[in-house]
PDB file of C-alpha atoms in Angstrom:
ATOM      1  CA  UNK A 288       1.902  -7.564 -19.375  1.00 83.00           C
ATOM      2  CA  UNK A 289      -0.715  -7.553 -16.147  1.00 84.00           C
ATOM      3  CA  UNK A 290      -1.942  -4.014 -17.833  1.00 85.00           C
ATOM      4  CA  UNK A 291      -2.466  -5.534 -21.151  1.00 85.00           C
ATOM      5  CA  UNK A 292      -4.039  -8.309 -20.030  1.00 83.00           C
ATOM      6  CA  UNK A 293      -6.364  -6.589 -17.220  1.00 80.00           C
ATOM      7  CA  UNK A 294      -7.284  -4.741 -20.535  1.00 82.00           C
ATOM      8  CA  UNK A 295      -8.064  -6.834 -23.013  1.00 82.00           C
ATOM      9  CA  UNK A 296      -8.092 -10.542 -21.904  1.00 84.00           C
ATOM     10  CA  UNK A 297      -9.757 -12.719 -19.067  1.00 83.00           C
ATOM     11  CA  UNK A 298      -9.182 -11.189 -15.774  1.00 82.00           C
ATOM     12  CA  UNK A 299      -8.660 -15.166 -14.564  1.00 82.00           C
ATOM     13  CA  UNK A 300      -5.634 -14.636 -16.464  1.00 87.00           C
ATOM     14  CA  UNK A 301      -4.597 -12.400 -13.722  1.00 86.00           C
ATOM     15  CA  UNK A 302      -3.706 -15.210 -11.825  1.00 88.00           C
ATOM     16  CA  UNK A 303      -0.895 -16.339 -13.671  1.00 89.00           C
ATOM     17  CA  UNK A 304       0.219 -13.125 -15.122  1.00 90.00           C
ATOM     18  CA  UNK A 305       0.159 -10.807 -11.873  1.00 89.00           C
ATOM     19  CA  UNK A 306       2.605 -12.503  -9.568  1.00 89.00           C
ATOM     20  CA  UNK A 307       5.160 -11.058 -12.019  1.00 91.00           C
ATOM     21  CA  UNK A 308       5.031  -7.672 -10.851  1.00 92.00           C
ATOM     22  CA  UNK A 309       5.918  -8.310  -7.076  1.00 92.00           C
ATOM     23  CA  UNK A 310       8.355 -11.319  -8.055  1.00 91.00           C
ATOM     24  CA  UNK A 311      10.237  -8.122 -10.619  1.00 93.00           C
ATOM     25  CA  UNK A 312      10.122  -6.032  -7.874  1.00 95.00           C
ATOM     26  CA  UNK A 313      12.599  -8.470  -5.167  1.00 95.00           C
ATOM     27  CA  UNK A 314      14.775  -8.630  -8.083  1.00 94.00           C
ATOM     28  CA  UNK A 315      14.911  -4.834  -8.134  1.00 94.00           C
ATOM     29  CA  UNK A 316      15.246  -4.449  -4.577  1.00 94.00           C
ATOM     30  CA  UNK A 317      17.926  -6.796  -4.903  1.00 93.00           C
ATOM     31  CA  UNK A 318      20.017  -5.412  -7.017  1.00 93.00           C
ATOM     32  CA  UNK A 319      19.656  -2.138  -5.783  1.00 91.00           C
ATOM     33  CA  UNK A 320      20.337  -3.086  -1.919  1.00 90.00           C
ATOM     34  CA  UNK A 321      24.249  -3.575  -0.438  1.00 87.00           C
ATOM     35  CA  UNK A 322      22.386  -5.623   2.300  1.00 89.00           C
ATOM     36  CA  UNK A 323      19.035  -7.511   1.872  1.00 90.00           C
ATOM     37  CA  UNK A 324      15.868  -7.540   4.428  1.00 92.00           C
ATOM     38  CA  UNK A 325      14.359 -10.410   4.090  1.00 94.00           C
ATOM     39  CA  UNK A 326      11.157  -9.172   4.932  1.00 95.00           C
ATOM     40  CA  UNK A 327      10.786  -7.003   1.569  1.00 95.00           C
ATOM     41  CA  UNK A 328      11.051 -10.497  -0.335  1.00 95.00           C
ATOM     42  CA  UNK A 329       8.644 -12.045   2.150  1.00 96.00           C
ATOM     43  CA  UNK A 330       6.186  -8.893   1.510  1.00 95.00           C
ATOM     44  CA  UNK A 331       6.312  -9.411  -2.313  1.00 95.00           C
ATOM     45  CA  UNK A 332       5.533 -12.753  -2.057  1.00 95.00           C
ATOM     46  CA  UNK A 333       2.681 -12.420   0.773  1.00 95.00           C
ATOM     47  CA  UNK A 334       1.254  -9.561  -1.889  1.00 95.00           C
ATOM     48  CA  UNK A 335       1.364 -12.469  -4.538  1.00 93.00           C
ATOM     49  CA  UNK A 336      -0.359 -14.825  -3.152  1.00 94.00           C
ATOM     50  CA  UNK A 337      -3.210 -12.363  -1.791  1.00 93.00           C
ATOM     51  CA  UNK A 338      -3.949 -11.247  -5.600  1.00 92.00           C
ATOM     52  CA  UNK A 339      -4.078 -14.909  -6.621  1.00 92.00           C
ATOM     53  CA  UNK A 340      -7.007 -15.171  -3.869  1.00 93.00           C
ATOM     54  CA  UNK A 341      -8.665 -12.336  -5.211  1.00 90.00           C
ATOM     55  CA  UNK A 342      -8.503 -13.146  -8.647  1.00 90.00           C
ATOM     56  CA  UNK A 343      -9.955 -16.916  -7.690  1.00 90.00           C
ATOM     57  CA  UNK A 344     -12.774 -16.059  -5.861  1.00 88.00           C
ATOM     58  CA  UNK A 345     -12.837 -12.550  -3.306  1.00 86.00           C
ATOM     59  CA  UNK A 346     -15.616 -13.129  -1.752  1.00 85.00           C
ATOM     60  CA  UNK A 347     -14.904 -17.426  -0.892  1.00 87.00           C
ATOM     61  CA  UNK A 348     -11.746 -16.420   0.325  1.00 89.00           C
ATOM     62  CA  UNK A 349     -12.174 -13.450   2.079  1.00 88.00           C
ATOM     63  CA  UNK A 350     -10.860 -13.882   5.403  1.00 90.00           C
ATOM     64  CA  UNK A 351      -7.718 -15.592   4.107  1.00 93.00           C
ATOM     65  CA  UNK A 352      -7.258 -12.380   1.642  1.00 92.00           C
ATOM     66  CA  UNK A 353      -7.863 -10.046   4.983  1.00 91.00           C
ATOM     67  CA  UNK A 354      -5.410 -12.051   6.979  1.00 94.00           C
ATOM     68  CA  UNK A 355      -2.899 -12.157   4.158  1.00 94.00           C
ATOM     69  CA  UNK A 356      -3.004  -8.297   3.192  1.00 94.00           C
ATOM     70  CA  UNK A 357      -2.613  -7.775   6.889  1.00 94.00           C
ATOM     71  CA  UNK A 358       0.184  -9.616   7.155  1.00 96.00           C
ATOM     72  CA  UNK A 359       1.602  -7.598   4.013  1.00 95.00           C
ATOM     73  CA  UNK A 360       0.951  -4.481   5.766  1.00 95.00           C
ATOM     74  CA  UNK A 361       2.347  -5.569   8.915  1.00 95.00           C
ATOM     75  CA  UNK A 362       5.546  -6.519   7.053  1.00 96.00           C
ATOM     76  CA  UNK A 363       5.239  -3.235   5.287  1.00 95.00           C
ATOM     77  CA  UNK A 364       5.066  -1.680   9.067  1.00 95.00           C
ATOM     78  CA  UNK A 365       8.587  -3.581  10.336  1.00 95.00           C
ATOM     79  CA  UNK A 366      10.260  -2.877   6.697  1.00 94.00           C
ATOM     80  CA  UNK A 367       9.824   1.293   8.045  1.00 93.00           C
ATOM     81  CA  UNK A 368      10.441   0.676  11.508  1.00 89.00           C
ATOM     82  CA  UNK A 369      14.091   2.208  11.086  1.00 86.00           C
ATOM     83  CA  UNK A 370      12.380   5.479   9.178  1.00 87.00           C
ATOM     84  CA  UNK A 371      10.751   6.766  12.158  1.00 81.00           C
ATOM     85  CA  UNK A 372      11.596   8.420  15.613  1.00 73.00           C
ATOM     86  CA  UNK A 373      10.420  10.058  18.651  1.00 65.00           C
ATOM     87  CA  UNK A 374      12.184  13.112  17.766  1.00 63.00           C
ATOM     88  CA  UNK A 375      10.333  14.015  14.473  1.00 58.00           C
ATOM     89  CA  UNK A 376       7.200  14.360  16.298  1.00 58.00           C
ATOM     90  CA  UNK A 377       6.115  17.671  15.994  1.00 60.00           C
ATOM     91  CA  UNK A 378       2.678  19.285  16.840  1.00 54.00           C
ATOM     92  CA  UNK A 379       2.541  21.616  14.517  1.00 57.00           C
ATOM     93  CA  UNK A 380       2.971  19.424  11.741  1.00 57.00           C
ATOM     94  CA  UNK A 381       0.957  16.799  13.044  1.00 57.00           C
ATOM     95  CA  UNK A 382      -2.315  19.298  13.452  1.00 60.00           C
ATOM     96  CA  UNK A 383      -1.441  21.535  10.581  1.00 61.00           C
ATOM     97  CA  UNK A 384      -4.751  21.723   7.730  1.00 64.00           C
ATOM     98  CA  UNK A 385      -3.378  19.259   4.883  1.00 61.00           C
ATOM     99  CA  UNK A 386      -2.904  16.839   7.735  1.00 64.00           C
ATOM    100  CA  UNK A 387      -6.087  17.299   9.281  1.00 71.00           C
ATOM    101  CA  UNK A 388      -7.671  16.803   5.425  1.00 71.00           C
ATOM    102  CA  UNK A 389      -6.008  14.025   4.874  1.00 68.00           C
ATOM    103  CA  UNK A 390      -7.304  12.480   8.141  1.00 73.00           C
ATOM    104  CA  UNK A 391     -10.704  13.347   7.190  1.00 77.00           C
ATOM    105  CA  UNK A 392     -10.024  11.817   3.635  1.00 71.00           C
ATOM    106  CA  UNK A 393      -8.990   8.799   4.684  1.00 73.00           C
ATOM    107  CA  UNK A 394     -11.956   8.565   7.460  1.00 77.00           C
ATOM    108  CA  UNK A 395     -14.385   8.538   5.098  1.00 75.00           C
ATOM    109  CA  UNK A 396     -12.830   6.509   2.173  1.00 71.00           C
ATOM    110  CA  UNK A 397     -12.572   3.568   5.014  1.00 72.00           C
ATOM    111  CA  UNK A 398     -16.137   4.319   6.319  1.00 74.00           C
ATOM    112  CA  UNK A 399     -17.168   3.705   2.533  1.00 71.00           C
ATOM    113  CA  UNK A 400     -14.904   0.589   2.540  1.00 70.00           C
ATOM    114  CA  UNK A 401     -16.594  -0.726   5.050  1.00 71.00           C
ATOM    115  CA  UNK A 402     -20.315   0.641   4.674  1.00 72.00           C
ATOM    116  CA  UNK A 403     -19.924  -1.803   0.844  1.00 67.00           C
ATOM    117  CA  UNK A 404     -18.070  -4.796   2.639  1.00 66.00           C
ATOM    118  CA  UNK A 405     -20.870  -5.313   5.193  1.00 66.00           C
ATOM    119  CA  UNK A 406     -23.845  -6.533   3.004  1.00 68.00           C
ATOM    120  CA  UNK A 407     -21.614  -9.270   1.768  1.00 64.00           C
ATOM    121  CA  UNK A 408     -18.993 -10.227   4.138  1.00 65.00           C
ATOM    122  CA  UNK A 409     -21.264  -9.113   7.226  1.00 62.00           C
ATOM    123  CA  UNK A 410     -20.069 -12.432   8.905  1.00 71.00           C
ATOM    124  CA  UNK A 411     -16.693 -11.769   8.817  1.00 73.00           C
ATOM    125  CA  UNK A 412     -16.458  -8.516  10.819  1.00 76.00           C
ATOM    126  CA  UNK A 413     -13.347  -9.720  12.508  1.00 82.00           C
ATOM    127  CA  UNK A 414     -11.355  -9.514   9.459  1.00 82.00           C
ATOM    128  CA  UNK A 415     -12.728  -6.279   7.977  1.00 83.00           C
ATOM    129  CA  UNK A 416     -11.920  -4.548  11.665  1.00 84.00           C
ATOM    130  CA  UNK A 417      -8.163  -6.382  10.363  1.00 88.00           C
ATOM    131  CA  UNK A 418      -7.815  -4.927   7.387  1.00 88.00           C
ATOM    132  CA  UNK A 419      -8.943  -1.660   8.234  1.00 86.00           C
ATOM    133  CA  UNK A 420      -6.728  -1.177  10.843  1.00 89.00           C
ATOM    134  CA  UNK A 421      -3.465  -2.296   9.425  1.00 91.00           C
ATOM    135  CA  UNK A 422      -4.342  -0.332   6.338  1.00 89.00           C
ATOM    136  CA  UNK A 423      -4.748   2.522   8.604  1.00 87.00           C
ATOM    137  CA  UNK A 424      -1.317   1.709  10.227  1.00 89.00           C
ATOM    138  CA  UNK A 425       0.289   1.384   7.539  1.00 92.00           C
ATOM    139  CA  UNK A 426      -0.632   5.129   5.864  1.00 89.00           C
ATOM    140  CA  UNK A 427      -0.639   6.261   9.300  1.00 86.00           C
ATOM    141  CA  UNK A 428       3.431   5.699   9.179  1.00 89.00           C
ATOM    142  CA  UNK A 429       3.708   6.377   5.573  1.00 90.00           C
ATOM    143  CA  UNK A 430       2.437   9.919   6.142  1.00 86.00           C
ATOM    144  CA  UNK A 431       3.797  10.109   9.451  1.00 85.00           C
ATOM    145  CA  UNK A 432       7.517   9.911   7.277  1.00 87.00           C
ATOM    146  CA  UNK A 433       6.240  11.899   4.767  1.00 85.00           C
ATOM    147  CA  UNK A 434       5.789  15.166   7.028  1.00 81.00           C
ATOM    148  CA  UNK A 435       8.706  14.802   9.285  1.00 80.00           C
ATOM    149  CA  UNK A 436      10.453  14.830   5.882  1.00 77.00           C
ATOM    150  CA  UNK A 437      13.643  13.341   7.069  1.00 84.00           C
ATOM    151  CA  UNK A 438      14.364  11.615   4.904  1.00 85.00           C
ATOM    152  CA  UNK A 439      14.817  11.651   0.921  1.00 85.00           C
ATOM    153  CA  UNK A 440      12.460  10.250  -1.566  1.00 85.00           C
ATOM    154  CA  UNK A 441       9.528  10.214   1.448  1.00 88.00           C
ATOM    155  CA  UNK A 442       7.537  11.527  -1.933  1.00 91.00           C
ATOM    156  CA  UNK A 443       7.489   8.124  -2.954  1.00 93.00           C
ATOM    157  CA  UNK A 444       6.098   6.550   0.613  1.00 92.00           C
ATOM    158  CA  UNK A 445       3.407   9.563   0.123  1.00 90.00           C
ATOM    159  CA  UNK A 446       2.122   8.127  -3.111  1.00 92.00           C
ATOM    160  CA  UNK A 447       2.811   4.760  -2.133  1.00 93.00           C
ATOM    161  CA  UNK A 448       0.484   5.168   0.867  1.00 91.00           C
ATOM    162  CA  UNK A 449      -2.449   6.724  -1.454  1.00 89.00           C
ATOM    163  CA  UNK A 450      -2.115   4.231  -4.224  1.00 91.00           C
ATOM    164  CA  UNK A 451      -3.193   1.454  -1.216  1.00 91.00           C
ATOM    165  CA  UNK A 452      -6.040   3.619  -0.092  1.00 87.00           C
ATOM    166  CA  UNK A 453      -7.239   3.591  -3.375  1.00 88.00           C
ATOM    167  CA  UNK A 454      -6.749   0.288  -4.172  1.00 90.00           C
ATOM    168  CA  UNK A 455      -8.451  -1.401  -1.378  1.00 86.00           C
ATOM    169  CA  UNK A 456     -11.539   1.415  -2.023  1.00 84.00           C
ATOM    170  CA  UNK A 457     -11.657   0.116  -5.721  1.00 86.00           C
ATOM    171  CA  UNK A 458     -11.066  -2.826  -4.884  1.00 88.00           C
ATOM    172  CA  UNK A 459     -14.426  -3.347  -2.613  1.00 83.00           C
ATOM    173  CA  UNK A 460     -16.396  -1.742  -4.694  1.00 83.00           C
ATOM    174  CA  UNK A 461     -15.694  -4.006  -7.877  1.00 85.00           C
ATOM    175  CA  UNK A 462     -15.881  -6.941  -5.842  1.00 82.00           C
ATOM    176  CA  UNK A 463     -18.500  -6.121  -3.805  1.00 80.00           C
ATOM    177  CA  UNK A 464     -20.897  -3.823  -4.967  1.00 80.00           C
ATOM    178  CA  UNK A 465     -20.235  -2.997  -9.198  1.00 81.00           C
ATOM    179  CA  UNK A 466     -17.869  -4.919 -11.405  1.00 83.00           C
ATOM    180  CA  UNK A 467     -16.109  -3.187 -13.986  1.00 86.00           C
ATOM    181  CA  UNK A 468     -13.278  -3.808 -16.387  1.00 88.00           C
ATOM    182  CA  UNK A 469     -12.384  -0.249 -15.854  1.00 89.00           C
ATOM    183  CA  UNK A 470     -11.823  -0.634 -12.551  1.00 88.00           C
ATOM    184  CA  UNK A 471      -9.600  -3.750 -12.529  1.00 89.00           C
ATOM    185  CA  UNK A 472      -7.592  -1.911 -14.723  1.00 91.00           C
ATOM    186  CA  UNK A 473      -7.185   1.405 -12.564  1.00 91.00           C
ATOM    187  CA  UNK A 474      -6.660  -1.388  -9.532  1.00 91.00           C
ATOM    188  CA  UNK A 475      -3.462  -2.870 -11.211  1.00 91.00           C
ATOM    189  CA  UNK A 476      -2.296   0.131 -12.044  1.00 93.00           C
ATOM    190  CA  UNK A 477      -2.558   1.821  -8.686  1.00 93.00           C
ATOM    191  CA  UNK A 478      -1.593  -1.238  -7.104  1.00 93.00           C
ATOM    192  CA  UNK A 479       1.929  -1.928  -9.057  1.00 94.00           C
ATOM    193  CA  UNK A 480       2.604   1.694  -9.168  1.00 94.00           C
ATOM    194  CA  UNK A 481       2.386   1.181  -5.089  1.00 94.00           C
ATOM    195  CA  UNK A 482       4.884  -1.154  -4.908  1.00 95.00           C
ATOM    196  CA  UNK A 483       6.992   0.282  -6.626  1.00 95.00           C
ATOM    197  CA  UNK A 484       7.435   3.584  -5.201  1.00 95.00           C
ATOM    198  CA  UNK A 485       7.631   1.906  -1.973  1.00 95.00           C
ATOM    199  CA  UNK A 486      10.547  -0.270  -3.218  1.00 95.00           C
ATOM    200  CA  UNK A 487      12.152   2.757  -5.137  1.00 95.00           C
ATOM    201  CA  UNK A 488      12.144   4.624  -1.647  1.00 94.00           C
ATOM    202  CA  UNK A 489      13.256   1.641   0.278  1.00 93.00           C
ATOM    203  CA  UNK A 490      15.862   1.230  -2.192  1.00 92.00           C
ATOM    204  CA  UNK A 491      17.356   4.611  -2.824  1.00 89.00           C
ATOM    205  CA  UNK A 492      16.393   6.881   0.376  1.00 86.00           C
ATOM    206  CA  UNK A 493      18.651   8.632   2.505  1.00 83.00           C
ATOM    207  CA  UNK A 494      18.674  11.281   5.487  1.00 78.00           C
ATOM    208  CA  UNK A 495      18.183  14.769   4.185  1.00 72.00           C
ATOM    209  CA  UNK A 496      21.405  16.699   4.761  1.00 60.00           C
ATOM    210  CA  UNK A 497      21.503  17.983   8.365  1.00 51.00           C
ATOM    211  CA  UNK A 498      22.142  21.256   7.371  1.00 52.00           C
ATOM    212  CA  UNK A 499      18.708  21.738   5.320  1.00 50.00           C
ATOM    213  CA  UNK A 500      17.031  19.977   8.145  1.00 46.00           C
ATOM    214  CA  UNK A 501      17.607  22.241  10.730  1.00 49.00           C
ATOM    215  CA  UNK A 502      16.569  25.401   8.071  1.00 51.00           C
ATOM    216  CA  UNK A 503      13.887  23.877   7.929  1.00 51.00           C
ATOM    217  CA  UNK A 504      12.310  22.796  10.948  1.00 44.00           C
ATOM    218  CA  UNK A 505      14.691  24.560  13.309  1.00 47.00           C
TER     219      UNK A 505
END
């Protein structure tokens, strides 16, 4: 439904029609979950009410979007908390080259982010600094899972991580900068395909069998 009308129909629509992803998502996670955190609900409904803002007016409401998609990632940060150790760090992961390129990536996608915020929401440096660095904390950990591969279904964090980076790069530049149906359309997309990976691995991941772990890495 938020596809085919991000498509076809007014994207004011989106208002009404895009909630239902998130709100589909806590009923997955809670039938899939023996015990419930409430802060996945909380997260879905946080995401909500940030694409209602957008879809109203992005540029009016700004600072409330930054604080609420901060919030979202911040949630996003607590619901992983469990997922990561001291242990798993491991240099030579850590500085190996696909990590290093992804770094690099990411630098430069936010450096864009910001370089088309500026002209527009140049008075509200506070929350761009906000977004951009519980964005970064939030793939920061996502990857950070990823490559201590611990656990299964981290694929789905991985891709979960990237779909946000390329959301909120999309995003700024059709809000900002060049408006395009196009790109609302590749936004929805990468941004319900996001949350759901990150609910399927919430939902269905597991520690990787000792065993293999220690072939691995040992």
């Amino acid at each position: 439904m938020v596809i085919y009308v991000a498509v076809f129909l007014d994207k004011a629509l989106l208002i009404y029609i895009k909630p239902i992803a998130p709100l589909s998502l806590i009923l997955l996670y809670v039938k899939s979950v023996k015990k419930i955190d409430p802060l996945f609900p909380l997260s879905m409904v946080v995401i909500s009410i940030t694409d209602i803002f957008n879809y109203i007016d992005f540029i009016k409401f700004f600072d409330l979007i930054a604080l609420l998609i901060s919030l979202f990632y911040i949630l996003c940060l607590f619901l992983l908390k469990d997922f990561i150790s001291k242990e798993d760090v491991k240099l030579s992961k850590l500085v190996s080259p696909p990590v290093i390129v992804s770094i690099l990536f990411i630098t430069y996608l936010i450096y864009s982010i910001v370089e088309i915020a500026m002209p527009e929401v140049g008075n509200s440096l506070g929350s761009i600094v906000l977004i951009v660095t519980s964005l970064l904390s939030f793939v920061a950990v996502s990857f950070f899972i990823y490559v201590a591969d611990r656990y299964d279904k981290s694929i789905f964090l991985f891709i979960s991580a990237c779909c946000t980076l390329f959301v909120d790069t999309i995003l700024a530049i059709n809000e900002l900068y060049y408006y395009t149906r196009v790109f609302t359309v590749l936004i929805n997309i990468a941004e319900i395909a996001g949350l759901y990976f990150f609910t399927i691995f919430l939902v269905r991941t597991k520690l990787v069998d000792v065993e293999t772990f220690k072939e691995n890495y040992f």
